[in-house]
Amino acid sequence: MKFTSELFDVYISPARTPTDRRVDVAVGVKVSKKAVVRNRLRRQLKEILRLYLRTGSASGYYLRVAAKPPLINQKFSQIKKQIEAVLDKIK
């Protein structure tokens, strides 16, 4: 399944076992040609997902977050709100 936002796409698929959980974050060259910027965005997304998924939600799923170019101009708090809104739809 695919959930979209103006900042990123979230792809979800069932895991092999109900307790499995995997999270992948993809920030491509289309987002920014500078590796420093892509890595910063990747670290921010991973931290947001780590904090959100710490509660044990999304067990039994594989999540893939693919960033879109407008993500560069956003602050951490705005990114967090967007990703939490999308992940709340998944529940």
PDB file of C-alpha atoms in Angstrom:
ATOM      1  CA  MET A   1       0.000   0.000   0.000  1.00  0.00           C
ATOM      2  CA  LYS A   2       1.094   3.542  -0.623  1.00  0.00           C
ATOM      3  CA  PHE A   3       0.338   6.622   1.455  1.00  0.00           C
ATOM      4  CA  THR A   4       1.360   9.986   0.066  1.00  0.00           C
ATOM      5  CA  SER A   5       2.115  13.401   1.431  1.00  0.00           C
ATOM      6  CA  GLU A   6       3.501  16.510  -0.202  1.00  0.00           C
ATOM      7  CA  LEU A   7       6.869  15.745   1.448  1.00  0.00           C
ATOM      8  CA  PHE A   8       7.223  11.972   1.068  1.00  0.00           C
ATOM      9  CA  ASP A   9       5.610   8.657   0.146  1.00  0.00           C
ATOM     10  CA  VAL A  10       5.215   5.826   2.638  1.00  0.00           C
ATOM     11  CA  TYR A  11       5.043   2.287   1.294  1.00  0.00           C
ATOM     12  CA  ILE A  12       3.836  -0.452   3.620  1.00  0.00           C
ATOM     13  CA  SER A  13       3.845  -4.200   3.179  1.00  0.00           C
ATOM     14  CA  PRO A  14       3.222  -7.089   5.566  1.00  0.00           C
ATOM     15  CA  ALA A  15       6.246  -8.643   7.251  1.00  0.00           C
ATOM     16  CA  ARG A  16       7.055 -12.338   7.279  1.00  0.00           C
ATOM     17  CA  THR A  17       6.214 -12.674  10.966  1.00  0.00           C
ATOM     18  CA  PRO A  18       3.848 -10.622  13.147  1.00  0.00           C
ATOM     19  CA  THR A  19       6.708  -9.372  15.340  1.00  0.00           C
ATOM     20  CA  ASP A  20       8.969  -8.277  12.487  1.00  0.00           C
ATOM     21  CA  ARG A  21       9.383  -4.613  11.662  1.00  0.00           C
ATOM     22  CA  ARG A  22      11.690  -2.968   9.161  1.00  0.00           C
ATOM     23  CA  VAL A  23      12.012   0.689   8.233  1.00  0.00           C
ATOM     24  CA  ASP A  24      13.821   1.976   5.149  1.00  0.00           C
ATOM     25  CA  VAL A  25      14.405   5.642   4.370  1.00  0.00           C
ATOM     26  CA  ALA A  26      15.243   6.734   0.829  1.00  0.00           C
ATOM     27  CA  VAL A  27      16.381  10.253  -0.047  1.00  0.00           C
ATOM     28  CA  GLY A  28      17.379  10.321  -3.683  1.00  0.00           C
ATOM     29  CA  VAL A  29      19.472  12.632  -5.816  1.00  0.00           C
ATOM     30  CA  LYS A  30      16.275  14.255  -7.120  1.00  0.00           C
ATOM     31  CA  VAL A  31      15.740  15.686  -3.636  1.00  0.00           C
ATOM     32  CA  SER A  32      19.190  17.291  -3.524  1.00  0.00           C
ATOM     33  CA  LYS A  33      22.417  16.796  -5.418  1.00  0.00           C
ATOM     34  CA  LYS A  34      24.405  17.468  -2.246  1.00  0.00           C
ATOM     35  CA  ALA A  35      25.094  14.370  -0.161  1.00  0.00           C
ATOM     36  CA  VAL A  36      25.336  16.475   2.998  1.00  0.00           C
ATOM     37  CA  VAL A  37      21.733  17.627   2.581  1.00  0.00           C
ATOM     38  CA  ARG A  38      20.459  14.134   1.712  1.00  0.00           C
ATOM     39  CA  ASN A  39      22.200  12.598   4.723  1.00  0.00           C
ATOM     40  CA  ARG A  40      20.797  15.260   7.062  1.00  0.00           C
ATOM     41  CA  LEU A  41      17.276  14.596   5.819  1.00  0.00           C
ATOM     42  CA  ARG A  42      17.818  10.837   6.117  1.00  0.00           C
ATOM     43  CA  ARG A  43      18.995  11.201   9.731  1.00  0.00           C
ATOM     44  CA  GLN A  44      16.028  13.416  10.581  1.00  0.00           C
ATOM     45  CA  LEU A  45      13.526  10.972   9.088  1.00  0.00           C
ATOM     46  CA  LYS A  46      15.126   8.019  10.860  1.00  0.00           C
ATOM     47  CA  GLU A  47      14.984   9.827  14.196  1.00  0.00           C
ATOM     48  CA  ILE A  48      11.316  10.743  13.748  1.00  0.00           C
ATOM     49  CA  LEU A  49      10.486   7.147  12.838  1.00  0.00           C
ATOM     50  CA  ARG A  50      12.531   5.773  15.739  1.00  0.00           C
ATOM     51  CA  LEU A  51      10.660   7.938  18.236  1.00  0.00           C
ATOM     52  CA  TYR A  52       7.265   7.217  16.704  1.00  0.00           C
ATOM     53  CA  LEU A  53       7.739   3.459  16.437  1.00  0.00           C
ATOM     54  CA  ARG A  54       9.249   3.051  19.901  1.00  0.00           C
ATOM     55  CA  THR A  55       5.766   2.337  21.247  1.00  0.00           C
ATOM     56  CA  GLY A  56       5.652  -0.935  19.310  1.00  0.00           C
ATOM     57  CA  SER A  57       3.199   0.240  16.698  1.00  0.00           C
ATOM     58  CA  ALA A  58       3.591  -0.996  13.132  1.00  0.00           C
ATOM     59  CA  SER A  59       4.807  -4.417  14.264  1.00  0.00           C
ATOM     60  CA  GLY A  60       4.388  -6.919  11.486  1.00  0.00           C
ATOM     61  CA  TYR A  61       5.017  -4.385   8.715  1.00  0.00           C
ATOM     62  CA  TYR A  62       7.818  -3.187   6.512  1.00  0.00           C
ATOM     63  CA  LEU A  63       7.815   0.577   6.020  1.00  0.00           C
ATOM     64  CA  ARG A  64       9.639   2.459   3.281  1.00  0.00           C
ATOM     65  CA  VAL A  65       9.728   6.248   3.347  1.00  0.00           C
ATOM     66  CA  ALA A  66      10.717   7.942   0.081  1.00  0.00           C
ATOM     67  CA  ALA A  67      11.458  11.664   0.336  1.00  0.00           C
ATOM     68  CA  LYS A  68      10.276  14.230  -2.207  1.00  0.00           C
ATOM     69  CA  PRO A  69      12.081  17.477  -3.174  1.00  0.00           C
ATOM     70  CA  PRO A  70       9.902  19.879  -1.094  1.00  0.00           C
ATOM     71  CA  LEU A  71      11.292  18.192   2.043  1.00  0.00           C
ATOM     72  CA  ILE A  72      14.448  20.342   1.846  1.00  0.00           C
ATOM     73  CA  ASN A  73      12.644  23.559   2.802  1.00  0.00           C
ATOM     74  CA  GLN A  74      10.871  22.127   5.861  1.00  0.00           C
ATOM     75  CA  LYS A  75      11.780  22.372   9.523  1.00  0.00           C
ATOM     76  CA  PHE A  76      12.106  19.293  11.728  1.00  0.00           C
ATOM     77  CA  SER A  77       8.821  19.987  13.523  1.00  0.00           C
ATOM     78  CA  GLN A  78       6.921  20.298  10.239  1.00  0.00           C
ATOM     79  CA  ILE A  79       8.408  17.044   8.948  1.00  0.00           C
ATOM     80  CA  LYS A  80       7.470  15.338  12.211  1.00  0.00           C
ATOM     81  CA  LYS A  81       3.849  16.499  11.989  1.00  0.00           C
ATOM     82  CA  GLN A  82       3.533  15.293   8.391  1.00  0.00           C
ATOM     83  CA  ILE A  83       5.037  11.866   8.998  1.00  0.00           C
ATOM     84  CA  GLU A  84       2.990  11.303  12.149  1.00  0.00           C
ATOM     85  CA  ALA A  85      -0.184  12.227  10.237  1.00  0.00           C
ATOM     86  CA  VAL A  86       0.611   9.680   7.528  1.00  0.00           C
ATOM     87  CA  LEU A  87       1.560   6.966  10.019  1.00  0.00           C
ATOM     88  CA  ASP A  88      -1.642   7.573  11.978  1.00  0.00           C
ATOM     89  CA  LYS A  89      -3.587   6.764   8.802  1.00  0.00           C
ATOM     90  CA  ILE A  90      -1.808   3.403   8.666  1.00  0.00           C
ATOM     91  CA  LYS A  91      -2.989   2.397  12.125  1.00  0.00           C
TER      92      LYS A  91
END
